[in-house]
CSV table of C-alpha atoms in Angstrom, one decimal:
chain,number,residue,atom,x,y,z
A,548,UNK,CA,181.6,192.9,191.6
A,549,UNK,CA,182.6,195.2,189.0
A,550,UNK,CA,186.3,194.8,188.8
A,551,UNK,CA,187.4,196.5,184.9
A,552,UNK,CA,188.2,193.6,182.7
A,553,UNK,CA,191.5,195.3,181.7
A,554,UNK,CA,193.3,196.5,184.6
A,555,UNK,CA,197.1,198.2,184.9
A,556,UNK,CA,199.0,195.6,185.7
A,557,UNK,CA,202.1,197.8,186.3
A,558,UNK,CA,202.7,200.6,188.6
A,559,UNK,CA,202.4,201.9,192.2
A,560,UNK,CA,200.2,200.1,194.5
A,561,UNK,CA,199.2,202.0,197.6
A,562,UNK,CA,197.9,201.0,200.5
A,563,UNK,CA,196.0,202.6,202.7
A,564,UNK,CA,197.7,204.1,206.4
A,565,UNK,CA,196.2,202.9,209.5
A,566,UNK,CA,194.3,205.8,211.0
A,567,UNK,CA,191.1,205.2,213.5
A,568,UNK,CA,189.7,208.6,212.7
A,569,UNK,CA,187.7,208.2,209.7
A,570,UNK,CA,187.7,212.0,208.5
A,571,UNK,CA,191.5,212.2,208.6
A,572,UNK,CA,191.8,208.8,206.8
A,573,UNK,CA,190.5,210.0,204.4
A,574,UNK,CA,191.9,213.6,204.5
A,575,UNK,CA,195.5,211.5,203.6
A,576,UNK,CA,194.5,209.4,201.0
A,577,UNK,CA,192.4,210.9,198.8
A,578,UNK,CA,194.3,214.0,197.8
A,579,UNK,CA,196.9,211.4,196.6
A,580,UNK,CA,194.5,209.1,194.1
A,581,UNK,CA,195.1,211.5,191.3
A,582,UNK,CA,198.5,211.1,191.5
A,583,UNK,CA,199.3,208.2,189.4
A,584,UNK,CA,199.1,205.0,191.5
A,585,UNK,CA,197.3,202.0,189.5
A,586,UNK,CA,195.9,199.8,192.8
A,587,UNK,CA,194.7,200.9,195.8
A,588,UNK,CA,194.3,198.6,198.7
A,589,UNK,CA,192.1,199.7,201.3
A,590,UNK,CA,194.1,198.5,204.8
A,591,UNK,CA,193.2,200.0,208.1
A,592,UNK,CA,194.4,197.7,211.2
A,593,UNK,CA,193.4,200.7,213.8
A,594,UNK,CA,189.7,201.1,212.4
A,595,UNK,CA,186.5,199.6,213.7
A,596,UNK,CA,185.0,197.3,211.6
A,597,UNK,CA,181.8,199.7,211.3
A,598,UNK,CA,184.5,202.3,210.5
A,599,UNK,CA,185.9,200.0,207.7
A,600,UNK,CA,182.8,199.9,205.7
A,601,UNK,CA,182.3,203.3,205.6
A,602,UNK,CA,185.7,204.0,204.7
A,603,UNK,CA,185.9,201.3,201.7
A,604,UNK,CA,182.0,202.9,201.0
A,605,UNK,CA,183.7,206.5,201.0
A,606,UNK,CA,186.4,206.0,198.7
A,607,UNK,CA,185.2,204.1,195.9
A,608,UNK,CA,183.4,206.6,194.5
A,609,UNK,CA,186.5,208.7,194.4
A,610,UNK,CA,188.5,205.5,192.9
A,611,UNK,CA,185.4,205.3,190.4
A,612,UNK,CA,185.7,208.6,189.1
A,613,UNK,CA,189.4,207.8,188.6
A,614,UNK,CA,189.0,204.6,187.3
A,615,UNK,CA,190.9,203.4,190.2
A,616,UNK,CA,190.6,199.9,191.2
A,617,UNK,CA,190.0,199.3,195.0
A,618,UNK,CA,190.8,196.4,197.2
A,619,UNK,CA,190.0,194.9,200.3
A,620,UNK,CA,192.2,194.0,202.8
A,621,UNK,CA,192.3,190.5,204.6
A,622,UNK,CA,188.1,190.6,204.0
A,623,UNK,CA,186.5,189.1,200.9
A,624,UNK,CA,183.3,189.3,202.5
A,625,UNK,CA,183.3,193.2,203.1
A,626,UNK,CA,185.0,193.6,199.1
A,627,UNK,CA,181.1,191.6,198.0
A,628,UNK,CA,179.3,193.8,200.2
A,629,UNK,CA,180.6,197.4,199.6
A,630,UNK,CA,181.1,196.7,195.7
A,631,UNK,CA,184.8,197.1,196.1
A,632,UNK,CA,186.9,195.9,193.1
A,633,UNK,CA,188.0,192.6,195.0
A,634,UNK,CA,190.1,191.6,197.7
A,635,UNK,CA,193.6,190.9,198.9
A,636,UNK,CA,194.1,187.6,201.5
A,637,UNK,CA,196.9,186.5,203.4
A,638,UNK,CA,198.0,183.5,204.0
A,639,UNK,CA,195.7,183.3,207.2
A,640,UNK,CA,192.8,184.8,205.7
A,641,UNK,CA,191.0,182.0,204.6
A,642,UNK,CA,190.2,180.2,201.2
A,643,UNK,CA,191.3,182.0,198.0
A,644,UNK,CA,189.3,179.4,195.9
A,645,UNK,CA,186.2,180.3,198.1
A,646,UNK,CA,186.8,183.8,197.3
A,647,UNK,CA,187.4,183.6,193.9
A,648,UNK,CA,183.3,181.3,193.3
A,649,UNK,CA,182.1,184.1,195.4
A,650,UNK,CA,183.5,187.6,193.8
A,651,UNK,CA,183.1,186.3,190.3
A,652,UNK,CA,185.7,185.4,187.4
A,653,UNK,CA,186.2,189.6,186.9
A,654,UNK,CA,187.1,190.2,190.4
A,655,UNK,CA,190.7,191.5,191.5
A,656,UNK,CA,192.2,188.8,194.4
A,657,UNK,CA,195.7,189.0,195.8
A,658,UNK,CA,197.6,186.7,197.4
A,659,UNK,CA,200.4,187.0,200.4
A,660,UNK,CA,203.1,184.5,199.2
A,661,UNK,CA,205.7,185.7,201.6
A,662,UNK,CA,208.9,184.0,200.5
A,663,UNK,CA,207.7,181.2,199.2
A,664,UNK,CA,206.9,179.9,195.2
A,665,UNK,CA,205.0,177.1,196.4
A,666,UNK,CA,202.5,179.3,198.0
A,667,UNK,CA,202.0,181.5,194.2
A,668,UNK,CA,201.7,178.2,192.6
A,669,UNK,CA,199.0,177.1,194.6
A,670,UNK,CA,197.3,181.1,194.7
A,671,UNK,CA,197.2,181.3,191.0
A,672,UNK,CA,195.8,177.5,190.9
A,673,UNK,CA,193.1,178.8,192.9
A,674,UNK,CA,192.6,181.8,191.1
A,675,UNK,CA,194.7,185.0,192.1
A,676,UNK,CA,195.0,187.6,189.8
A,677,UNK,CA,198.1,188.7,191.5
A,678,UNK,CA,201.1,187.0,193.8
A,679,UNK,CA,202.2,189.0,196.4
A,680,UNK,CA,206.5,188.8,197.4
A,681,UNK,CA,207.8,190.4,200.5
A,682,UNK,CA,209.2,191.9,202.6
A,683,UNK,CA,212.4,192.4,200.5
A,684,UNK,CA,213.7,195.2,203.0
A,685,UNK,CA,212.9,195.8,206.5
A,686,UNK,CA,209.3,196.9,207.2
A,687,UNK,CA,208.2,199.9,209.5
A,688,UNK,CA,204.6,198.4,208.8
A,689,UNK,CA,205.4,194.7,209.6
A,690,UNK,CA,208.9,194.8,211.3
A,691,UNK,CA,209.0,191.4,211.9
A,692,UNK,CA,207.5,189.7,208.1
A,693,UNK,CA,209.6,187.5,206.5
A,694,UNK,CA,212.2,188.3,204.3
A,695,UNK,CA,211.9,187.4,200.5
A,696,UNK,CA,215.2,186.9,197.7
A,697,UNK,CA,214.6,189.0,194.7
A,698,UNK,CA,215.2,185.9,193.0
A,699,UNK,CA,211.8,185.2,193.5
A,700,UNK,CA,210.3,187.5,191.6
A,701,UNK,CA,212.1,186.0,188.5
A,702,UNK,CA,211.5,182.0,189.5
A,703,UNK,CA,207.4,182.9,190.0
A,704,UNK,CA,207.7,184.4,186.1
A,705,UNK,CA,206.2,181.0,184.8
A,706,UNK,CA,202.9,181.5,186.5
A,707,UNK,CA,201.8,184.4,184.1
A,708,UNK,CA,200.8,186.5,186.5
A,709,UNK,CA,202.2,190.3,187.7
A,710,UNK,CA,204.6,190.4,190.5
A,711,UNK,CA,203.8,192.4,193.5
A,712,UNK,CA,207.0,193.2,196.0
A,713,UNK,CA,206.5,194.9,199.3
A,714,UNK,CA,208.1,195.4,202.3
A,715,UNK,CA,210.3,198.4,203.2
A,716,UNK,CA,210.2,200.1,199.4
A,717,UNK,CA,211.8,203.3,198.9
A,718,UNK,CA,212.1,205.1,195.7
A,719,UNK,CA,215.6,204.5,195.8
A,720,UNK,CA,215.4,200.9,196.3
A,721,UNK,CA,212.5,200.2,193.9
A,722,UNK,CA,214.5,200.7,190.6
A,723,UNK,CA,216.1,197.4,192.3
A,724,UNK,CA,212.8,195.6,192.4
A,725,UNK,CA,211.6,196.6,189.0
A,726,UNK,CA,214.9,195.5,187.7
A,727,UNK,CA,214.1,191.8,188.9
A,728,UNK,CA,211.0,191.5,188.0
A,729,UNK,CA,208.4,193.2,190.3
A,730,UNK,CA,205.1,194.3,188.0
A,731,UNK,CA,203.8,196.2,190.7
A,732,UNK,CA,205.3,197.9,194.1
A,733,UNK,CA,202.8,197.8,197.0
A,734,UNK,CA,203.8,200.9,199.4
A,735,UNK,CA,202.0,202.6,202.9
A,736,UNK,CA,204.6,204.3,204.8
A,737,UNK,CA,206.8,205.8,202.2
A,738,UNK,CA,204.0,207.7,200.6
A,739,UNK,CA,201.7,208.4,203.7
A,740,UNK,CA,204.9,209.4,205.9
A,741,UNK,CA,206.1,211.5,203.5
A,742,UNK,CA,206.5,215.0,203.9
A,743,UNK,CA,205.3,215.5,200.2
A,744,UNK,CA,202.8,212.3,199.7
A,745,UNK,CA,201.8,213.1,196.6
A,746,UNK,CA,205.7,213.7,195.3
A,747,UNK,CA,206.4,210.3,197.5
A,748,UNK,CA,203.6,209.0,194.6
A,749,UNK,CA,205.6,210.2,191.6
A,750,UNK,CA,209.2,209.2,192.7
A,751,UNK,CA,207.5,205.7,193.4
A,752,UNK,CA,206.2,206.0,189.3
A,753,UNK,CA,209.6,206.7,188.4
A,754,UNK,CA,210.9,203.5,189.1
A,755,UNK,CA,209.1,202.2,186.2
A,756,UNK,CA,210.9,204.4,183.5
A,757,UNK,CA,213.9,203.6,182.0
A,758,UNK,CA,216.8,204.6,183.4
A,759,UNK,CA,218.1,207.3,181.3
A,760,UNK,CA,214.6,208.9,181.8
A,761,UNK,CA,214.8,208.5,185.7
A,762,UNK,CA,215.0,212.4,186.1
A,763,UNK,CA,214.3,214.5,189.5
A,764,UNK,CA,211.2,216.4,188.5
């Protein structure tokens, strides 16, 4: 596990599209890498899981060359394997403190904390790098998630740790999420159903600027 011992801990954070077909998967997200976002998460429901590893095997050298950290999806196991840069559970994905002895004390791992501040208390005792808040608007990806107060993002503050949001973020509603607290804003539809994706990828960045530089390019 060779996650980089200093890692942006502010910025977009894209997650992959779900897409079976393993050459067009890739054919949409790696024209966008250069782009700006500072996490990728490799994510791909609708792919097989012999599909999944070569996928996760395909991009990092991309992400490499970009200095790029990767993630993996719901499966530590397949982050150790494929040398990803560590791995992002839910809540249902089994033991973050297992994860954590076996990727090492430099691996990346996310935690889903849904709506709730007891569940990023007990992630970062276990070792998260990251707590994960969402969805905070309605979700084409996950329609039916559960809905988090922005008020979150300021309560889980104390646990020293960046603030991911997700869930039905646009670049007009992420200034909103910035403003209360997010560190990083996890996205998969509004870049990869873009008509632009990679201009999807700098409107996200923009959120991050101060307002009186928030400027249409």
């Amino acid at each position: 596990m060779n996650a980089p011992s200093s890692w942006p801990r502010r910025g977009l954070y894209l997650l992959t599209p779900d897409d079976p077909d393993t050459d067009r998967f890739l054919a949409r997200v790696r024209p966008v890498l250069a782009d700006g976002p500072v996490l990728l998460q490799y994510r791909n429901k609708a792919a097989a899981p012999a599909d999944r590893r070569r996928q996760v095997e395909a991009l990092l050298p991309a992400c490499r060359a970009l200095g790029l950290p990767l993630l993996v999806n719901d499966d530590w196991r397949l982050a150790a394997e494929t040398g990803a840069d560590g791995a992002h559970l839910g809540q249902d994905d089994g033991s973050l403190a297992e994860a954590r002895r076996a990727l090492g004390p430099t691996a990346l791992l996310g935690a889903s904390c849904y709506d709730q501040l007891a569940l990023a208390e007990r992630a970062a005792a276990a070792g998260a790098s990251y707590v994960a808040f969402g969805a905070f608007f309605a979700s084409g990806t996950k329609p039916l998630a559960r809905r988090a107060d922005l008020q979150l993002l300021a309560d889980s503050a104390v646990l020293g740790l960046p603030r991911v949001a997700i869930g039905g973020i646009t670049p007009d509603n992420a200034p909103t999420l910035v403003a209360a607290g997010a560190d990083l804003l996890a996205v998969i539809g509004g870049v990869f159903e873009a008509r632009d994706p990679a201009a999807a990828v700098r409107a996200y960045r923009r959120a991050f600027d101060p307002p009186s530089q928030r400027v249409n390019p």
